XYZ file of C-alpha atoms in Angstrom:
754
model
C -56.048 24.298 -31.845
C -54.908 20.547 -30.600
C -52.871 20.042 -33.083
C -50.385 22.984 -32.398
C -50.436 22.377 -28.644
C -49.448 18.696 -29.078
C -46.744 20.427 -31.177
C -45.818 22.272 -27.949
C -45.128 19.420 -25.585
C -43.635 17.323 -28.151
C -41.187 20.522 -28.591
C -40.931 20.685 -24.227
C -40.066 16.988 -24.407
C -37.386 18.063 -27.135
C -35.750 20.891 -24.926
C -35.629 18.818 -21.754
C -33.897 15.958 -23.480
C -31.399 18.236 -25.447
C -31.213 19.834 -22.137
C -30.118 16.732 -19.992
C -27.938 16.017 -22.814
C -26.314 19.408 -22.685
C -26.267 19.264 -18.809
C -24.332 15.432 -19.205
C -21.856 16.986 -21.639
C -20.671 19.724 -19.864
C -20.188 17.769 -16.598
C -18.282 15.320 -18.593
C -16.208 17.983 -19.367
C -15.571 19.017 -16.029
C -15.174 15.024 -15.519
C -12.216 15.004 -17.981
C -10.121 18.957 -17.006
C -10.649 17.457 -12.896
C -9.043 13.824 -13.679
C -5.805 12.230 -12.614
C -4.627 13.960 -16.167
C -5.264 17.168 -15.619
C -4.360 16.558 -11.528
C -0.883 15.184 -11.924
C 0.152 17.791 -14.814
C -0.345 20.269 -13.353
C 1.328 18.646 -10.236
C 4.432 17.666 -11.862
C 4.844 21.229 -14.015
C 4.229 22.930 -10.469
C 6.767 20.138 -9.250
C 9.169 21.717 -12.086
C 9.378 24.865 -11.460
C 10.678 24.329 -8.144
C 13.787 22.618 -9.116
C 13.975 24.668 -11.051
C 13.695 27.606 -7.947
C 15.976 24.551 -6.152
C 18.394 24.954 -8.916
C 18.964 28.497 -9.193
C 19.354 28.392 -5.037
C 22.298 25.740 -5.242
C 23.840 28.028 -8.310
C 22.885 31.208 -5.881
C 24.765 29.165 -2.928
C 27.923 28.175 -4.956
C 27.383 31.673 -5.846
C 28.195 32.760 -2.642
C 31.132 30.651 -1.294
C 33.367 31.111 -4.306
C 32.262 35.094 -4.014
C 33.608 34.604 0.195
C 36.947 32.919 -1.332
C 37.610 35.596 -3.876
C 37.240 37.681 -0.433
C 38.930 36.050 1.887
C 41.797 35.723 -0.579
C 41.830 39.368 -0.921
C 41.902 40.517 2.621
C 45.368 41.851 3.142
C 47.770 38.820 5.600
C 51.170 37.982 6.161
C 51.621 35.447 8.141
C 55.000 35.317 8.822
C 56.670 38.191 11.421
C 59.443 39.471 10.065
C 62.633 39.341 11.927
C 61.179 37.045 14.124
C 62.245 33.511 13.124
C 59.774 32.944 10.615
C 56.808 33.308 14.367
C 53.405 34.251 12.937
C 52.270 37.262 13.551
C 49.719 37.085 16.098
C 47.344 40.554 15.761
C 47.097 39.808 11.930
C 46.015 37.050 13.053
C 43.312 37.091 15.384
C 42.250 40.208 12.770
C 41.540 37.192 9.828
C 39.933 35.464 12.190
C 37.645 38.414 12.999
C 37.452 39.278 9.465
C 36.221 35.198 8.506
C 33.804 35.791 11.503
C 32.082 38.951 9.596
C 31.960 37.352 6.548
C 30.245 34.423 7.235
C 27.907 35.446 9.487
C 25.817 35.946 7.725
C 25.999 32.514 5.708
C 23.071 30.564 8.257
C 24.257 26.719 6.210
C 28.189 27.458 6.502
C 29.813 25.287 8.945
C 33.272 27.109 9.769
C 35.836 28.008 7.278
C 39.966 26.973 7.718
C 42.773 29.475 6.533
C 46.083 27.188 7.052
C 49.227 28.235 5.073
C 51.915 25.490 3.495
C 54.397 25.949 5.525
C 52.685 26.587 9.252
C 50.722 24.333 11.039
C 48.923 26.853 12.203
C 45.611 26.595 11.278
C 42.681 30.276 11.295
C 38.542 29.773 11.742
C 35.803 31.913 12.542
C 36.030 30.576 15.358
C 39.431 30.687 16.509
C 43.182 28.374 15.721
C 44.539 25.799 16.256
C 46.952 22.925 15.290
C 45.439 21.934 11.498
C 46.510 18.501 12.815
C 44.030 19.287 16.800
C 41.658 20.886 14.092
C 40.779 17.600 11.866
C 41.475 15.437 14.661
C 39.779 16.838 16.878
C 36.841 18.781 16.042
C 36.562 17.996 12.150
C 36.970 14.227 12.395
C 37.127 12.152 9.347
C 38.363 8.897 8.152
C 40.077 9.625 5.063
C 39.197 14.007 5.390
C 42.210 14.749 7.601
C 44.968 17.236 7.979
C 47.447 15.087 5.969
C 44.720 14.621 3.127
C 44.717 18.448 2.970
C 48.008 19.465 3.360
C 49.001 17.189 0.263
C 45.344 18.397 -1.477
C 46.920 21.804 -1.476
C 50.462 21.362 -2.691
C 48.694 19.730 -6.686
C 47.504 21.486 -9.484
C 43.224 21.406 -8.684
C 40.294 23.375 -9.894
C 37.185 24.886 -7.082
C 36.778 21.968 -5.946
C 33.291 21.053 -4.270
C 33.298 17.281 -2.133
C 30.695 14.517 -1.432
C 28.648 15.157 1.443
C 30.151 13.346 4.116
C 30.034 12.683 7.739
C 32.259 14.251 9.893
C 32.245 13.701 14.131
C 32.332 16.586 15.819
C 33.877 16.832 19.243
C 33.719 19.520 21.360
C 34.551 20.005 25.102
C 31.674 19.103 27.256
C 29.310 17.602 24.957
C 29.470 13.658 23.568
C 30.361 13.366 19.866
C 27.556 14.568 16.953
C 27.932 13.246 13.633
C 27.046 16.062 11.135
C 27.177 15.658 7.622
C 29.135 18.763 5.383
C 30.957 19.227 2.003
C 34.396 20.240 1.863
C 34.857 23.243 -0.619
C 38.343 23.904 -1.844
C 39.675 26.938 -3.525
C 41.111 26.410 -7.005
C 45.370 27.475 -7.823
C 45.402 27.420 -11.496
C 45.225 31.095 -10.196
C 47.287 31.872 -7.265
C 45.352 34.988 -5.731
C 47.061 34.218 -2.646
C 48.609 31.821 -0.469
C 46.319 31.390 2.090
C 44.413 28.040 1.076
C 41.181 28.259 2.226
C 38.736 25.639 2.904
C 34.408 26.001 3.448
C 32.675 23.531 5.150
C 28.745 23.680 4.415
C 26.019 22.077 7.115
C 24.264 19.735 3.668
C 21.135 20.250 6.462
C 21.176 23.355 5.767
C 22.075 24.143 2.947
C 18.539 21.494 1.850
C 16.538 24.211 4.222
C 18.105 27.514 2.513
C 17.336 25.728 -1.075
C 13.443 25.273 -0.027
C 13.413 21.506 -0.633
C 10.360 21.267 1.552
C 8.668 22.232 -1.912
C 9.077 19.560 -3.714
C 6.652 16.936 -4.361
C 6.487 14.808 -1.760
C 8.768 11.111 -2.048
C 10.372 13.305 -4.291
C 14.068 13.677 -3.933
C 16.711 15.211 -5.113
C 20.498 14.522 -6.106
C 23.487 16.385 -7.248
C 26.490 15.883 -9.087
C 29.533 17.674 -9.923
C 31.051 18.333 -13.953
C 32.595 15.262 -13.467
C 29.687 13.479 -12.596
C 30.421 12.522 -9.312
C 28.255 13.005 -6.272
C 28.268 15.927 -4.579
C 24.910 15.518 -2.498
C 21.747 13.470 -2.754
C 19.029 13.061 -0.188
C 18.343 9.568 -1.054
C 20.703 6.698 -0.298
C 21.250 3.728 -2.923
C 20.600 5.472 -6.262
C 20.941 3.808 -8.906
C 22.493 6.341 -11.680
C 24.330 4.329 -13.931
C 21.369 3.999 -16.160
C 19.382 6.568 -15.642
C 23.386 8.553 -16.792
C 23.542 6.544 -19.928
C 20.521 7.434 -21.365
C 20.814 10.766 -21.262
C 21.508 13.714 -23.959
C 21.558 17.302 -23.473
C 19.735 19.635 -25.502
C 20.011 23.339 -25.844
C 17.760 24.055 -22.899
C 20.436 21.418 -20.816
C 16.468 19.053 -19.982
C 16.517 15.771 -20.378
C 13.478 13.680 -19.093
C 13.065 9.871 -18.717
C 10.748 7.015 -16.945
C 12.457 4.002 -15.025
C 9.804 1.529 -13.566
C 8.025 4.223 -10.986
C 10.076 6.637 -11.271
C 10.366 9.946 -13.534
C 13.258 11.342 -14.018
C 13.930 14.892 -14.690
C 17.578 15.983 -15.202
C 18.537 19.585 -15.424
C 22.865 20.832 -16.377
C 23.603 24.203 -14.392
C 24.546 27.273 -16.830
C 26.625 28.257 -13.387
C 29.643 25.494 -12.900
C 27.860 22.623 -15.264
C 26.257 20.506 -12.108
C 23.784 18.491 -12.596
C 20.718 18.183 -10.900
C 18.259 15.042 -11.092
C 14.956 15.881 -9.770
C 13.357 11.658 -8.933
C 9.081 12.448 -9.092
C 7.395 9.004 -8.376
C 4.923 8.199 -10.758
C 2.039 7.110 -8.242
C -0.852 7.732 -10.810
C -1.462 5.100 -13.069
C -3.413 3.974 -16.855
C -3.379 8.242 -17.207
C -4.256 8.134 -21.061
C -6.434 5.280 -20.219
C -8.472 6.844 -17.808
C -8.282 10.497 -20.140
C -9.048 8.440 -23.112
C -11.949 7.357 -21.630
C -13.435 11.378 -21.154
C -13.198 12.380 -23.720
C -15.201 9.320 -25.297
C -18.228 10.688 -22.290
C -18.342 13.933 -23.549
C -17.932 12.508 -27.338
C -20.657 10.271 -26.810
C -23.047 13.102 -25.151
C -22.081 15.347 -27.939
C -23.697 12.309 -31.053
C -26.409 12.384 -28.751
C -27.333 15.260 -28.424
C -27.593 16.378 -32.472
C -29.275 12.629 -32.370
C -32.003 13.637 -30.520
C -32.288 16.747 -32.350
C -32.223 15.290 -35.721
C -35.306 12.118 -34.899
C -37.472 14.661 -32.611
C -37.201 17.308 -35.321
C -38.822 14.603 -37.651
C -41.158 12.699 -35.722
C -41.933 16.455 -34.589
C -45.944 16.317 -35.952
C -46.059 12.520 -35.643
C -48.595 11.353 -32.868
C -47.039 11.860 -28.694
C -48.301 8.071 -28.925
C -45.515 7.708 -30.802
C -43.100 8.726 -28.759
C -44.367 7.420 -25.688
C -44.150 3.698 -27.508
C -41.219 5.104 -28.794
C -39.612 5.738 -25.389
C -41.933 2.839 -23.716
C -41.650 -0.119 -26.230
C -38.763 0.241 -28.587
C -39.950 -1.004 -31.464
C -37.947 1.476 -33.811
C -35.341 0.836 -35.154
C -32.698 1.809 -34.055
C -34.734 3.801 -31.070
C -31.837 6.032 -29.284
C -33.094 5.141 -25.593
C -31.718 2.268 -25.232
C -28.122 4.662 -26.675
C -28.986 6.354 -24.020
C -29.047 3.614 -21.379
C -26.017 1.680 -22.774
C -23.893 4.957 -22.064
C -25.557 5.750 -18.658
C -24.306 2.046 -18.239
C -20.740 3.113 -19.807
C -20.138 5.734 -18.028
C -21.509 4.123 -14.455
C -19.087 1.315 -14.803
C -16.055 3.661 -15.878
C -16.773 6.009 -12.301
C -16.794 2.436 -10.163
C -13.652 1.211 -12.083
C -11.888 5.779 -11.191
C -13.063 5.440 -7.162
C -11.871 2.004 -7.921
C -8.160 3.541 -8.584
C -8.516 6.994 -6.913
C -9.437 4.705 -3.676
C -5.690 2.796 -4.356
C -3.439 6.614 -5.313
C -5.005 7.609 -1.718
C -3.420 3.919 0.196
C -0.514 4.728 -1.998
C -0.306 7.799 -0.490
C -0.774 6.736 3.087
C 1.431 4.055 2.326
C 3.947 7.521 1.398
C 2.958 9.627 4.099
C 3.580 6.424 6.890
C 7.365 6.173 5.861
C 8.292 10.156 4.813
C 7.325 10.001 8.891
C 9.784 7.627 9.464
C 12.796 8.809 7.717
C 12.280 11.695 8.918
C 15.311 12.103 12.112
C 13.327 14.130 14.523
C 9.719 15.204 15.550
C 10.623 18.612 13.713
C 11.676 16.821 10.504
C 7.831 15.009 10.294
C 5.114 17.659 7.437
C 2.524 18.845 8.275
C 0.919 17.600 5.007
C 1.748 14.384 7.038
C -0.367 14.833 10.024
C -4.263 14.551 8.416
C -3.196 10.775 7.602
C -2.948 10.033 11.477
C -6.752 8.901 11.277
C -5.506 6.057 8.875
C -2.554 4.923 10.781
C -4.379 4.840 15.394
C -7.942 4.649 16.008
C -7.198 3.192 19.999
C -5.352 5.985 22.586
C -1.800 3.481 22.420
C -0.138 1.190 19.844
C 3.002 -0.657 19.407
C 4.917 -0.877 16.365
C 5.923 -4.679 14.994
C 8.050 -5.596 12.385
C 7.750 -9.020 10.328
C 10.364 -10.597 8.044
C 10.056 -13.417 5.515
C 13.445 -15.753 4.945
C 12.257 -19.170 2.709
C 13.702 -22.245 4.553
C 16.599 -24.302 3.568
C 14.710 -27.426 4.468
C 10.954 -25.751 4.573
C 7.868 -27.503 2.635
C 7.807 -26.786 -1.165
C 4.624 -28.180 -1.283
C 3.145 -24.588 -0.909
C 3.328 -21.866 -3.869
C 6.142 -18.882 -2.956
C 4.258 -15.729 -2.036
C 3.466 -12.717 -3.262
C 3.690 -9.218 -1.343
C 1.181 -8.354 -1.918
C -0.776 -11.389 -1.218
C 0.788 -12.091 2.515
C -0.230 -7.579 3.297
C -3.803 -8.977 2.005
C -3.472 -12.014 4.603
C -2.211 -10.448 7.320
C -4.867 -7.182 6.111
C -8.036 -9.900 6.181
C -6.805 -12.144 9.413
C -5.714 -9.144 12.183
C -8.611 -8.084 12.811
C -9.409 -11.334 14.372
C -6.159 -11.660 16.892
C -6.598 -11.716 20.583
C -5.932 -8.167 21.951
C -5.651 -6.039 18.923
C -6.706 -2.991 17.739
C -7.730 -1.448 15.044
C -4.287 -2.334 12.876
C -2.737 -1.239 9.792
C 0.196 -3.585 7.666
C 2.572 -0.917 5.687
C 5.236 -3.206 3.003
C 8.936 -2.238 3.506
C 10.827 -3.879 1.359
C 11.174 -7.251 -0.314
C 9.619 -10.024 2.303
C 9.851 -6.848 4.941
C 6.861 -5.879 6.417
C 5.509 -2.716 9.753
C 2.086 -3.898 11.736
C 0.597 -1.285 13.889
C -0.905 -3.052 16.278
C -3.954 -0.434 18.860
C -3.881 -2.017 22.095
C -8.189 -1.270 22.590
C -9.715 -0.386 25.673
C -8.570 -2.215 28.805
C -5.828 -4.146 26.727
C -1.880 -4.063 28.040
C 0.907 -5.048 25.621
C 1.670 -7.374 26.867
C -1.375 -9.621 26.174
C -1.078 -7.861 22.707
C 2.375 -8.746 21.899
C 0.752 -13.198 22.880
C -1.709 -12.588 20.878
C 0.617 -11.871 17.705
C 2.930 -14.335 18.967
C 0.121 -16.912 18.653
C -1.035 -15.775 15.550
C 2.574 -15.903 13.970
C 2.748 -19.319 15.008
C -1.075 -19.747 13.801
C 0.423 -18.077 9.820
C 3.399 -20.109 9.523
C 1.543 -23.749 10.171
C -1.065 -23.076 7.692
C -0.324 -20.904 5.456
C 3.130 -20.009 5.363
C 4.964 -23.079 6.020
C 8.220 -23.121 3.833
C 9.020 -19.173 5.323
C 11.090 -18.660 8.681
C 9.185 -15.753 10.258
C 10.659 -13.034 12.870
C 9.068 -10.358 14.356
C 10.575 -7.639 16.176
C 7.784 -6.012 19.020
C 8.368 -2.044 20.250
C 6.874 0.001 23.113
C 3.770 0.879 23.668
C 3.025 4.738 22.806
C 0.835 7.160 22.648
C -1.278 7.062 19.297
C 0.252 10.695 18.038
C 2.037 10.310 14.800
C 5.798 11.279 15.509
C 5.769 8.599 18.275
C 5.793 6.580 14.854
C 9.778 7.225 15.149
C 10.416 6.466 18.652
C 8.406 2.919 17.799
C 10.469 2.215 15.146
C 13.670 2.981 16.199
C 12.934 0.403 19.385
C 12.809 -1.536 15.905
C 16.113 -1.107 14.282
C 17.463 -1.376 17.681
C 16.224 -4.293 18.133
C 16.998 -5.459 15.251
C 20.953 -4.892 15.845
C 21.408 -5.326 20.208
C 19.129 -8.250 20.258
C 20.959 -11.123 22.770
C 22.163 -13.581 20.424
C 20.076 -16.539 23.111
C 16.858 -14.387 21.703
C 17.294 -15.003 18.267
C 15.591 -18.527 18.078
C 12.249 -17.112 19.124
C 9.480 -16.156 16.344
C 8.294 -12.603 18.601
C 11.467 -10.627 20.526
C 10.385 -8.025 22.807
C 12.894 -5.232 22.542
C 11.554 -4.384 25.532
C 13.458 -7.171 26.668
C 17.368 -6.478 25.491
C 19.885 -6.729 28.161
C 22.244 -4.942 27.404
C 25.949 -6.771 27.725
C 29.603 -5.505 27.292
C 30.773 -8.774 27.873
C 32.774 -9.472 24.106
C 34.586 -12.439 24.055
C 37.532 -12.197 21.694
C 40.906 -12.909 22.824
C 44.061 -11.406 20.688
C 46.212 -15.005 21.596
C 43.756 -17.059 19.361
C 43.441 -14.483 16.691
C 47.113 -13.820 16.036
C 47.142 -18.064 16.361
C 44.096 -18.882 14.589
C 46.727 -16.658 11.873
C 49.757 -18.715 12.292
C 47.557 -21.960 12.514
C 46.262 -20.557 8.720
C 49.405 -20.263 7.683
C 50.874 -24.171 8.838
C 47.850 -25.501 7.190
C 46.358 -26.625 10.223
C 42.064 -25.959 9.197
C 40.859 -28.255 12.198
C 42.831 -26.498 14.210
C 41.335 -23.386 12.603
C 38.281 -24.670 12.514
C 38.356 -25.551 16.603
C 39.961 -21.461 17.228
C 36.573 -20.218 15.074
C 33.861 -22.320 17.223
C 35.513 -21.783 19.999
C 35.255 -18.064 19.914
C 32.230 -17.940 18.279
C 31.070 -20.142 21.127
C 32.236 -18.558 23.902
C 30.044 -15.714 22.749
C 26.947 -16.633 22.272
C 27.085 -18.236 25.682
C 27.588 -14.343 27.277
C 24.753 -13.715 25.348
C 26.174 -10.558 24.240
C 24.615 -8.893 21.578
C 23.755 -9.771 17.297
C 25.228 -6.077 16.214
C 28.296 -7.373 18.556
C 29.370 -10.532 17.339
C 28.857 -9.250 13.786
C 31.578 -6.768 14.598
C 33.793 -10.015 16.471
C 33.605 -11.991 13.520
C 34.559 -9.453 10.548
C 37.222 -8.756 12.687
C 38.106 -12.063 12.441
C 37.498 -11.767 8.879
C 41.222 -9.729 8.808
C 42.371 -12.263 10.732
C 41.904 -15.494 8.566
C 42.470 -13.748 5.179
C 46.008 -12.951 6.324
C 47.223 -15.574 4.851
C 45.716 -16.042 1.759
C 47.324 -12.213 0.738
C 50.621 -13.686 -0.070
C 48.928 -16.196 -2.761
C 45.522 -14.728 -3.501
C 45.659 -13.413 -7.119
C 45.731 -9.463 -7.574
C 42.818 -7.545 -4.879
C 40.039 -8.745 -6.713
C 39.615 -11.896 -5.328
C 39.684 -10.314 -1.603
C 37.205 -7.514 -2.440
C 34.964 -10.476 -3.812
C 36.244 -13.017 -0.584
C 35.392 -10.100 1.782
C 31.553 -9.168 -0.157
C 30.653 -11.949 0.583
C 31.315 -12.273 3.567
C 30.380 -9.640 4.791
C 26.862 -9.907 3.394
C 26.270 -13.412 4.502
C 26.971 -11.478 7.895
C 24.473 -8.672 8.178
C 21.671 -11.223 6.733
C 22.432 -13.990 8.944
C 19.770 -14.576 11.113
C 21.777 -16.438 14.221
C 24.845 -16.777 15.261
C 25.260 -20.527 13.883
C 25.195 -18.846 10.133
C 27.740 -16.362 10.757
C 29.746 -19.349 12.088
C 29.212 -20.627 8.762
C 30.305 -18.302 7.108
C 33.197 -18.161 9.053
C 34.107 -21.611 8.581
C 33.051 -20.919 4.761
C 36.375 -18.221 4.713
C 39.007 -20.686 6.371
C 38.126 -23.585 4.515
C 38.041 -20.989 1.621
C 41.864 -20.136 3.039
C 43.256 -23.367 3.629
C 42.132 -24.315 0.266
C 44.022 -21.741 -2.033
C 47.387 -22.134 0.214
C 46.766 -26.400 0.014
C 50.500 -26.090 -3.076
C 53.343 -24.803 -2.254
C 54.742 -21.730 -4.130
C 56.998 -21.828 -6.756
C 59.433 -19.592 -4.907
C 59.179 -18.797 -1.885
C 62.877 -15.992 -2.349
C 59.901 -13.979 -2.939
C 59.349 -10.608 -0.642
C 55.228 -10.707 0.131
C 56.277 -14.236 0.930
C 59.115 -13.036 3.532
C 57.830 -9.435 5.239
C 54.508 -12.528 5.657
C 55.892 -15.254 7.483
C 58.017 -12.377 10.017
C 54.602 -10.936 10.547
C 52.564 -14.095 11.741
C 56.343 -15.768 13.211
C 57.540 -12.233 15.010
C 57.865 -14.148 18.340
C 59.442 -16.671 17.283
C 63.440 -16.788 17.305
C 64.358 -16.261 13.012
C 67.767 -16.293 13.107
C 68.870 -16.379 9.285
C 70.062 -19.938 9.810
C 66.076 -20.397 9.861
C 65.170 -18.138 7.416
C 67.532 -19.492 4.940
C 66.713 -23.040 5.955
C 62.317 -21.753 5.561
C 63.752 -20.334 2.265
C 65.800 -23.501 0.349
C 69.250 -21.166 0.229
C 72.052 -19.770 2.522
C 72.537 -17.276 5.180
C 74.289 -15.919 3.748
C 72.011 -15.417 0.181
C 69.419 -14.512 2.235
C 71.184 -11.561 3.702
C 72.250 -10.573 0.932
C 68.930 -10.936 -1.095
C 67.064 -9.244 1.918
C 69.177 -5.963 2.709
C 68.776 -5.804 -1.663
C 64.415 -6.116 -1.468
C 63.652 -3.967 1.494
C 66.895 -2.252 1.059
C 67.362 -2.729 4.840
C 69.820 -5.607 6.845
C 67.262 -8.588 7.781
C 68.019 -7.228 11.758
C 66.489 -3.835 11.829
C 64.007 -4.813 9.299
C 63.538 -7.699 12.666
C 63.618 -5.390 15.219
C 60.840 -2.945 13.236
C 57.994 -5.831 13.899
C 58.826 -6.894 16.837
C 58.940 -3.272 18.256
C 55.362 -1.826 16.872
C 54.200 -5.113 18.602
C 55.164 -4.225 21.549
C 54.117 -0.545 21.195
C 50.325 -1.503 20.532
C 50.949 -4.097 24.112
C 52.170 -1.011 25.588
C 49.142 0.678 24.742
C 46.626 -1.712 25.205
C 47.005 -4.471 27.106
C 47.872 -4.718 30.803
C 51.120 -7.085 30.468
C 54.493 -6.132 32.377
C 57.619 -5.223 30.109
C 58.599 -8.269 30.200
C 55.759 -10.217 29.416
C 55.719 -8.038 26.603
C 59.351 -8.881 25.821
C 58.690 -12.088 25.663
C 55.139 -11.830 23.760
C 57.869 -9.454 20.676
C 60.353 -12.100 20.767
C 63.504 -10.987 22.560
C 64.537 -13.138 25.285
C 64.403 -11.170 28.432
C 62.971 -8.400 29.321
C 66.786 -6.338 29.050
C 67.392 -7.113 25.366
C 63.862 -5.450 25.221
C 64.464 -3.239 26.935
C 68.053 -1.917 25.530
C 66.621 -2.150 21.977
C 63.197 -0.504 22.508
C 65.312 2.608 23.713
C 67.826 1.577 20.858
C 64.548 2.873 17.880
C 62.769 4.918 20.189
C 64.822 6.858 22.504
C 62.732 6.827 25.519
C 62.160 2.736 27.453
C 59.175 0.766 27.171
C 57.549 2.354 30.824
C 57.973 6.161 29.574
C 56.998 4.460 26.077
C 53.199 3.237 27.925
C 53.093 6.046 29.877
C 53.447 8.955 27.426
C 50.146 6.893 25.873
C 48.252 6.930 28.741
C 48.672 9.902 29.425
C 48.095 10.962 25.036
């Protein structure tokens, strides 16, 4: 009886231990099912379904546009009124306009429909009629897609064409010009359906809303390419598609996927129009396979432990309870299962700790992504609701300021300290900012390369000026102690209430401060954007610009350097904005390369020179670096003209010499002397080469510059005649009227009214 009771007690212990093991196995299975692997797979699958729905929505939208074009072609309309001298029948025009307005009224993402005819200046839109040239000059202004472009394109053989999204300047009466991103779609003419030429303008922002792009996974972006792999629409700038597209091979399902860096690319090809859709999704979770493998190991260990315990307890079922207790407590028996259980529990604890740390890093990454999603929004209404939940992570004080911090290696800095990684700098800022004077809660975000954005909370009873002073002292101390080899610069926004939408306004302050900082403030480490003063007095003398080009042509390098230095110095003295100074430098560059066009070995050399120059100007910290970039261009252009050309009697040299010296007395004898030939030979050569005699060509060049002076300066007629090479005002007026049919005064009046 006692033995039976003892066996019953052992059986109870056995069942209890077995129950514990079963609970561990079930818990491990739950952890595995809800691990990062399962979450990531589910999110990825859902995102792919969303992307396919978006692609179907895109295809449906383009189908609607295509059907709309066919419908417009089918509308009856005879543009020319018979027997009336080729005039338009305005009754039919208004009828067509009403039909266009009715057709697009139900399609919210279509901005406008434009119908025009090959031999007519009238353009018919859903909103009214207009002259074709005025429509694309006043309402839909674009540097490339103007009225001349569309007329030329409409006369070419073309298929149904979707043009890339581009910014059009929308000009309406009584309101400021607005930039709007539009996609132009033009009908094909391989099979002519009617005399109409149809252009449909799609509002890119409304199209993205129509296809519901916000349903994609946060941080994702999409790009749409046509059948020729040209970009039609992109939700992210500066995509590097070459490597991605080179590695894509479509299978029968018209899909492909690949991973590059921290992103996964899912590529789909439309069955409707062969468009290519690329979904760029952040690869946020790391070591997924390791975590999944660890979870499976936990389940295997639990199952094996249950089997071992069952077997051992079955073997020792008839042993005394004391022996089992000794086995539990002292571990004298070989192969003690309790020690195995203990080591397994320790292993699970280590893996759970590692998982917790990874989850914390993932949470930090999600907060950073949410922060930059807010900054990428165009207005407060674009901020997704799921971002608002991170507000406690951004703010813990009633108000805040945003500060930028940019680090650049100093050219003469201390190289005894090793270069720091962005991650190290971010950790240093988070650690040290907690003790900064005048600051409350702070949050640090790495933006790109060596650029950071910091949210500085203003504590209760604090003020903005005290916070800025503490921030300046902190940067100075950090630069002296731990970052001596770097040049630091920071911009500080105005103070705002601690709400997520105000991040947009603060970030715009930072961007405006970077562009419109006064030149004399560039020496400061911390620039207060609220203290930036507007200065519009830009110094850009056209006479000196022309003189600069002539000096370079004549080989006067030192005088050219002095002109460049004087212009930049004068603008610095006037304390203009850095943004304006950069524009002045880019405009000066165009004058500097005039002498180089005749000697450059193809356009590629000039393009490379301009690319290097623009990059240096845009990355310049102060006006001195801009001056250095300009002086390098002067020296390079002067060096390229060091040797005389083998033969000056070439069209490029002649046309450039006339362009640079048109204001002088360029008689035939003078030109013949410059070109080492006789006046008669030069005259015959010029007419044969240019198709016009020399005097008429010279007059056209001079009068072209005279028109610019009449439109853009306040010089009187006599002064303009002298500046363009005419001996007196009478000769200038007579020549101008001969070529243009009106006097210079009448031309100036007409230009002012236009």
